[in-house]
mmCIF file of C-alpha atoms in Angstrom:
data_model
loop_
_atom_site.group_PDB
_atom_site.id
_atom_site.type_symbol
_atom_site.label_atom_id
_atom_site.label_comp_id
_atom_site.label_asym_id
_atom_site.label_seq_id
_atom_site.Cartn_x
_atom_site.Cartn_y
_atom_site.Cartn_z
ATOM 1 C CA MET A 1 -26.609 -12.999 18.251
ATOM 2 C CA PRO A 2 -27.613 -15.901 15.973
ATOM 3 C CA GLU A 3 -29.960 -18.557 17.261
ATOM 4 C CA VAL A 4 -28.411 -21.708 18.659
ATOM 5 C CA GLY A 5 -27.586 -24.003 15.754
ATOM 6 C CA ALA A 6 -27.960 -21.256 13.130
ATOM 7 C CA LEU A 7 -25.217 -20.841 10.555
ATOM 8 C CA GLU A 8 -23.449 -17.508 10.554
ATOM 9 C CA ALA A 9 -22.749 -15.855 7.217
ATOM 10 C CA PRO A 10 -19.098 -16.223 6.183
ATOM 11 C CA ASN A 11 -16.853 -13.209 6.633
ATOM 12 C CA GLN A 12 -16.675 -11.911 3.079
ATOM 13 C CA SER A 13 -13.633 -9.775 3.920
ATOM 14 C CA ALA A 14 -11.575 -12.724 5.181
ATOM 15 C CA THR A 15 -8.585 -13.638 3.033
ATOM 16 C CA LEU A 16 -6.050 -16.424 3.118
ATOM 17 C CA SER A 17 -2.886 -15.776 5.056
ATOM 18 C CA ASP A 18 0.397 -15.139 3.284
ATOM 19 C CA ASP A 19 1.582 -18.535 4.531
ATOM 20 C CA ALA A 20 -1.361 -20.239 2.841
ATOM 21 C CA LEU A 21 -0.866 -18.315 -0.412
ATOM 22 C CA ASP A 22 2.833 -19.197 -0.338
ATOM 23 C CA ARG A 23 1.986 -22.890 0.163
ATOM 24 C CA ILE A 24 -0.585 -23.014 -2.636
ATOM 25 C CA PHE A 25 0.979 -20.704 -5.221
ATOM 26 C CA ARG A 26 3.991 -18.514 -4.559
ATOM 27 C CA ASN A 27 6.399 -21.105 -3.166
ATOM 28 C CA ALA A 28 4.782 -24.221 -4.617
ATOM 29 C CA ARG A 29 6.686 -25.988 -7.371
ATOM 30 C CA THR A 30 6.134 -28.949 -9.671
ATOM 31 C CA VAL A 31 8.248 -31.614 -8.000
ATOM 32 C CA GLN A 32 10.561 -33.746 -10.108
ATOM 33 C CA ARG A 33 12.023 -35.847 -7.295
ATOM 34 C CA PHE A 34 10.180 -37.110 -4.225
ATOM 35 C CA SER A 35 11.548 -38.349 -0.911
ATOM 36 C CA SER A 36 10.906 -41.889 0.333
ATOM 37 C CA ARG A 37 8.340 -40.620 2.851
ATOM 38 C CA PRO A 38 5.039 -42.412 2.222
ATOM 39 C CA VAL A 39 1.623 -40.794 1.945
ATOM 40 C CA ALA A 40 -0.900 -42.411 4.258
ATOM 41 C CA GLU A 41 -4.171 -43.700 2.839
ATOM 42 C CA SER A 42 -5.988 -41.430 5.298
ATOM 43 C CA VAL A 43 -4.359 -38.408 3.665
ATOM 44 C CA LEU A 44 -5.584 -39.513 0.241
ATOM 45 C CA ARG A 45 -9.090 -39.892 1.645
ATOM 46 C CA ASP A 46 -8.869 -36.422 3.207
ATOM 47 C CA LEU A 47 -7.652 -35.121 -0.144
ATOM 48 C CA TYR A 48 -10.686 -36.421 -1.999
ATOM 49 C CA ASP A 49 -13.022 -35.095 0.690
ATOM 50 C CA LEU A 50 -11.705 -31.604 -0.094
ATOM 51 C CA VAL A 51 -11.733 -32.031 -3.866
ATOM 52 C CA LYS A 52 -15.357 -33.145 -3.989
ATOM 53 C CA LEU A 53 -16.469 -29.835 -2.459
ATOM 54 C CA GLY A 54 -15.236 -27.774 -5.422
ATOM 55 C CA PRO A 55 -17.922 -26.488 -7.808
ATOM 56 C CA THR A 56 -18.818 -28.241 -11.049
ATOM 57 C CA SER A 57 -21.536 -27.512 -13.593
ATOM 58 C CA GLY A 58 -24.844 -28.576 -12.075
ATOM 59 C CA ASN A 59 -22.842 -30.432 -9.404
ATOM 60 C CA CYS A 60 -22.184 -33.049 -12.100
ATOM 61 C CA SER A 61 -18.923 -34.215 -10.457
ATOM 62 C CA PRO A 62 -17.643 -36.283 -13.417
ATOM 63 C CA ALA A 63 -14.053 -36.752 -12.233
ATOM 64 C CA ARG A 64 -12.904 -40.171 -11.140
ATOM 65 C CA PHE A 65 -9.584 -40.737 -9.373
ATOM 66 C CA VAL A 66 -7.539 -43.924 -9.338
ATOM 67 C CA PHE A 67 -4.885 -43.741 -6.615
ATOM 68 C CA LEU A 68 -1.885 -45.903 -7.497
ATOM 69 C CA HIS A 69 -0.672 -46.078 -3.921
ATOM 70 C CA GLY A 70 1.490 -49.160 -3.999
ATOM 71 C CA ALA A 71 4.774 -49.572 -5.871
ATOM 72 C CA ASP A 72 3.366 -52.564 -7.752
ATOM 73 C CA SER A 73 0.426 -50.567 -9.072
ATOM 74 C CA ARG A 74 2.714 -47.768 -10.275
ATOM 75 C CA GLU A 75 4.959 -50.349 -11.939
ATOM 76 C CA ARG A 76 1.937 -51.441 -14.013
ATOM 77 C CA LEU A 77 1.889 -47.903 -15.371
ATOM 78 C CA ARG A 78 5.447 -48.164 -16.729
ATOM 79 C CA SER A 79 4.535 -49.457 -20.197
ATOM 80 C CA THR A 80 2.170 -46.523 -20.761
ATOM 81 C CA LEU A 81 4.711 -43.795 -19.981
ATOM 82 C CA SER A 82 7.081 -41.839 -22.168
ATOM 83 C CA GLY A 83 10.705 -42.528 -21.283
ATOM 84 C CA GLY A 84 11.279 -39.338 -19.324
ATOM 85 C CA ASN A 85 8.317 -39.959 -17.043
ATOM 86 C CA VAL A 86 9.092 -43.462 -15.798
ATOM 87 C CA GLU A 87 11.308 -42.467 -12.876
ATOM 88 C CA ARG A 88 8.987 -39.605 -11.944
ATOM 89 C CA VAL A 89 6.145 -42.045 -11.443
ATOM 90 C CA LEU A 90 8.162 -44.788 -9.742
ATOM 91 C CA ASN A 91 9.730 -42.210 -7.406
ATOM 92 C CA ALA A 92 6.400 -40.754 -6.261
ATOM 93 C CA ALA A 93 4.582 -41.885 -3.130
ATOM 94 C CA ALA A 94 1.364 -42.115 -5.131
ATOM 95 C CA THR A 95 0.241 -41.439 -8.680
ATOM 96 C CA VAL A 96 -3.335 -40.453 -9.390
ATOM 97 C CA ILE A 97 -5.009 -41.235 -12.690
ATOM 98 C CA VAL A 98 -7.286 -38.225 -13.057
ATOM 99 C CA ALA A 99 -10.106 -39.574 -15.185
ATOM 100 C CA TYR A 100 -13.742 -38.898 -15.996
ATOM 101 C CA ASP A 101 -16.888 -40.958 -16.273
ATOM 102 C CA PRO A 102 -18.656 -40.479 -19.638
ATOM 103 C CA LEU A 103 -21.864 -41.676 -17.952
ATOM 104 C CA PHE A 104 -21.555 -39.233 -15.059
ATOM 105 C CA TYR A 105 -25.117 -38.113 -15.695
ATOM 106 C CA GLU A 106 -26.490 -41.359 -14.260
ATOM 107 C CA HIS A 107 -25.766 -39.826 -10.842
ATOM 108 C CA MET A 108 -27.520 -36.540 -11.616
ATOM 109 C CA PRO A 109 -30.863 -37.465 -9.987
ATOM 110 C CA ARG A 110 -28.987 -37.665 -6.667
ATOM 111 C CA LEU A 111 -26.476 -34.868 -7.260
ATOM 112 C CA TYR A 112 -28.902 -32.348 -8.775
ATOM 113 C CA PRO A 113 -32.402 -33.369 -7.668
ATOM 114 C CA GLN A 114 -33.954 -29.957 -8.258
ATOM 115 C CA ALA A 115 -34.176 -30.603 -12.020
ATOM 116 C CA GLU A 116 -34.352 -33.485 -14.501
ATOM 117 C CA ALA A 117 -30.678 -32.939 -15.300
ATOM 118 C CA ARG A 118 -29.952 -36.478 -16.480
ATOM 119 C CA SER A 119 -31.913 -35.880 -19.666
ATOM 120 C CA TRP A 120 -29.778 -32.850 -20.547
ATOM 121 C CA PHE A 121 -26.804 -35.126 -21.145
ATOM 122 C CA ALA A 122 -28.265 -38.541 -21.917
ATOM 123 C CA ALA A 123 -29.796 -37.208 -25.136
ATOM 124 C CA ASP A 124 -26.642 -35.413 -26.354
ATOM 125 C CA ALA A 125 -23.422 -37.435 -26.328
ATOM 126 C CA THR A 126 -21.279 -34.522 -27.541
ATOM 127 C CA PHE A 127 -22.566 -32.211 -24.817
ATOM 128 C CA ALA A 128 -22.060 -34.929 -22.214
ATOM 129 C CA GLU A 129 -18.454 -35.547 -23.332
ATOM 130 C CA GLU A 130 -17.611 -31.836 -23.304
ATOM 131 C CA THR A 131 -19.151 -31.410 -19.870
ATOM 132 C CA ALA A 132 -17.396 -34.452 -18.444
ATOM 133 C CA PHE A 133 -13.954 -33.533 -19.749
ATOM 134 C CA ARG A 134 -14.181 -29.845 -18.819
ATOM 135 C CA ASN A 135 -15.437 -30.371 -15.301
ATOM 136 C CA ALA A 136 -13.186 -33.333 -14.543
ATOM 137 C CA THR A 137 -10.203 -31.229 -15.582
ATOM 138 C CA LEU A 138 -11.435 -28.552 -13.204
ATOM 139 C CA GLN A 139 -11.649 -31.123 -10.417
ATOM 140 C CA GLY A 140 -8.102 -32.252 -11.207
ATOM 141 C CA GLY A 141 -7.003 -28.659 -10.648
ATOM 142 C CA TYR A 142 -8.782 -28.652 -7.302
ATOM 143 C CA MET A 143 -6.808 -31.765 -6.389
ATOM 144 C CA ILE A 144 -3.481 -30.045 -7.015
ATOM 145 C CA LEU A 145 -4.415 -27.112 -4.775
ATOM 146 C CA ALA A 146 -5.958 -29.327 -2.082
ATOM 147 C CA ALA A 147 -2.854 -31.529 -2.061
ATOM 148 C CA ARG A 148 -0.659 -28.496 -1.436
ATOM 149 C CA MET A 149 -2.923 -27.344 1.394
ATOM 150 C CA LEU A 150 -2.521 -30.764 3.030
ATOM 151 C CA GLY A 151 1.265 -30.416 2.901
ATOM 152 C CA LEU A 152 1.789 -32.647 -0.129
ATOM 153 C CA ASP A 153 3.798 -31.802 -3.200
ATOM 154 C CA ALA A 154 2.186 -32.394 -6.578
ATOM 155 C CA ALA A 155 3.389 -32.899 -10.133
ATOM 156 C CA PRO A 156 0.740 -33.076 -12.875
ATOM 157 C CA MET A 157 1.911 -34.940 -15.946
ATOM 158 C CA SER A 158 1.076 -35.718 -19.533
ATOM 159 C CA GLY A 159 3.409 -37.903 -21.589
ATOM 160 C CA PHE A 160 1.570 -41.227 -21.413
ATOM 161 C CA ASP A 161 -0.627 -43.384 -23.611
ATOM 162 C CA ASN A 162 -4.217 -42.686 -22.599
ATOM 163 C CA ALA A 163 -5.589 -45.707 -24.455
ATOM 164 C CA LYS A 164 -3.197 -48.076 -22.658
ATOM 165 C CA VAL A 165 -3.970 -46.540 -19.269
ATOM 166 C CA ASP A 166 -7.678 -46.926 -19.942
ATOM 167 C CA GLU A 167 -7.200 -50.554 -20.983
ATOM 168 C CA ILE A 168 -5.056 -51.525 -18.001
ATOM 169 C CA PHE A 169 -6.776 -49.618 -15.216
ATOM 170 C CA LEU A 170 -10.163 -48.303 -16.313
ATOM 171 C CA GLY A 171 -11.703 -50.882 -18.620
ATOM 172 C CA GLY A 172 -13.998 -52.334 -16.010
ATOM 173 C CA GLN A 173 -15.454 -48.955 -15.109
ATOM 174 C CA GLY A 174 -15.667 -47.390 -18.575
ATOM 175 C CA TRP A 175 -13.855 -44.296 -17.300
ATOM 176 C CA ARG A 176 -11.394 -42.356 -19.487
ATOM 177 C CA SER A 177 -8.052 -40.980 -18.388
ATOM 178 C CA ASN A 178 -7.231 -37.287 -18.618
ATOM 179 C CA PHE A 179 -3.862 -36.695 -16.935
ATOM 180 C CA LEU A 180 -1.619 -38.123 -14.225
ATOM 181 C CA LEU A 181 -0.782 -36.491 -10.918
ATOM 182 C CA ASN A 182 2.234 -37.554 -8.888
ATOM 183 C CA LEU A 183 1.970 -36.946 -5.138
ATOM 184 C CA GLY A 184 4.434 -37.132 -2.279
ATOM 185 C CA TYR A 185 6.910 -35.027 -0.362
ATOM 186 C CA ALA A 186 9.703 -33.205 -2.182
ATOM 187 C CA ASP A 187 13.241 -34.459 -1.783
ATOM 188 C CA GLY A 188 15.054 -31.207 -1.036
ATOM 189 C CA LEU A 189 14.713 -27.793 -2.626
ATOM 190 C CA PRO A 190 14.012 -27.178 -6.333
ATOM 191 C CA GLU A 191 17.099 -27.567 -8.491
ATOM 192 C CA ALA A 192 16.208 -24.735 -10.872
ATOM 193 C CA PRO A 193 14.518 -21.347 -10.540
ATOM 194 C CA ARG A 194 10.853 -21.039 -11.393
ATOM 195 C CA ALA A 195 10.239 -20.668 -15.130
ATOM 196 C CA PRO A 196 8.894 -17.286 -16.296
ATOM 197 C CA ARG A 197 5.165 -16.557 -16.354
ATOM 198 C CA LEU A 198 3.214 -14.208 -18.577
ATOM 199 C CA ALA A 199 2.420 -10.780 -17.143
ATOM 200 C CA PHE A 200 -1.168 -9.627 -16.606
ATOM 201 C CA ASP A 201 -1.170 -7.475 -19.760
ATOM 202 C CA GLU A 202 0.047 -10.402 -21.859
ATOM 203 C CA ALA A 203 -2.501 -12.936 -20.666
ATOM 204 C CA CYS A 204 -5.529 -10.923 -19.612
ATOM 205 C CA MET A 205 -8.097 -8.502 -20.978
ATOM 206 C CA LEU A 206 -9.919 -6.100 -18.668
ATOM 207 C CA LEU A 207 -13.049 -4.847 -20.446
#
């Protein structure tokens, strides 16, 4: 029996239930139309608290998230969107600008204190940019999965002017936008069957 207060090793044989796998992957769909049900601010805070736990290189955590929670803030996004994406954004309960901080490494002394990690990136702008974009994209993927686990529906989206988004929303922080993520609760069942996916032998190599 472990000592009082000791942490037990996780059960390595434990797997997610079929219900959880259905929610995250098998039955999850990219939502095109959301219901009018709002998403509470507390849910968005819970969402980030899950996302931040996902691994990044050296715990660099470069992703930054701007939650456009109010209708007025999403309306400000209109001029940056391609025509087919306007209603998708305005119809969502919240739209997240998934961005990254090019100067993420300024937080490395706190996030990775076991090494002088700041210097790895501060001296190499190309390496810093690659690291920021790659790992922030990874964190955006965590957000999609975490949103589904919290009962939200998610719709990641390109089709917008990054430079305009950066100017309107991110100029004061110096962050750079990557992609948009619409969140909410689906309005009914999907209207079309799931699009095909590549089979294992088409997309994978087992060496």
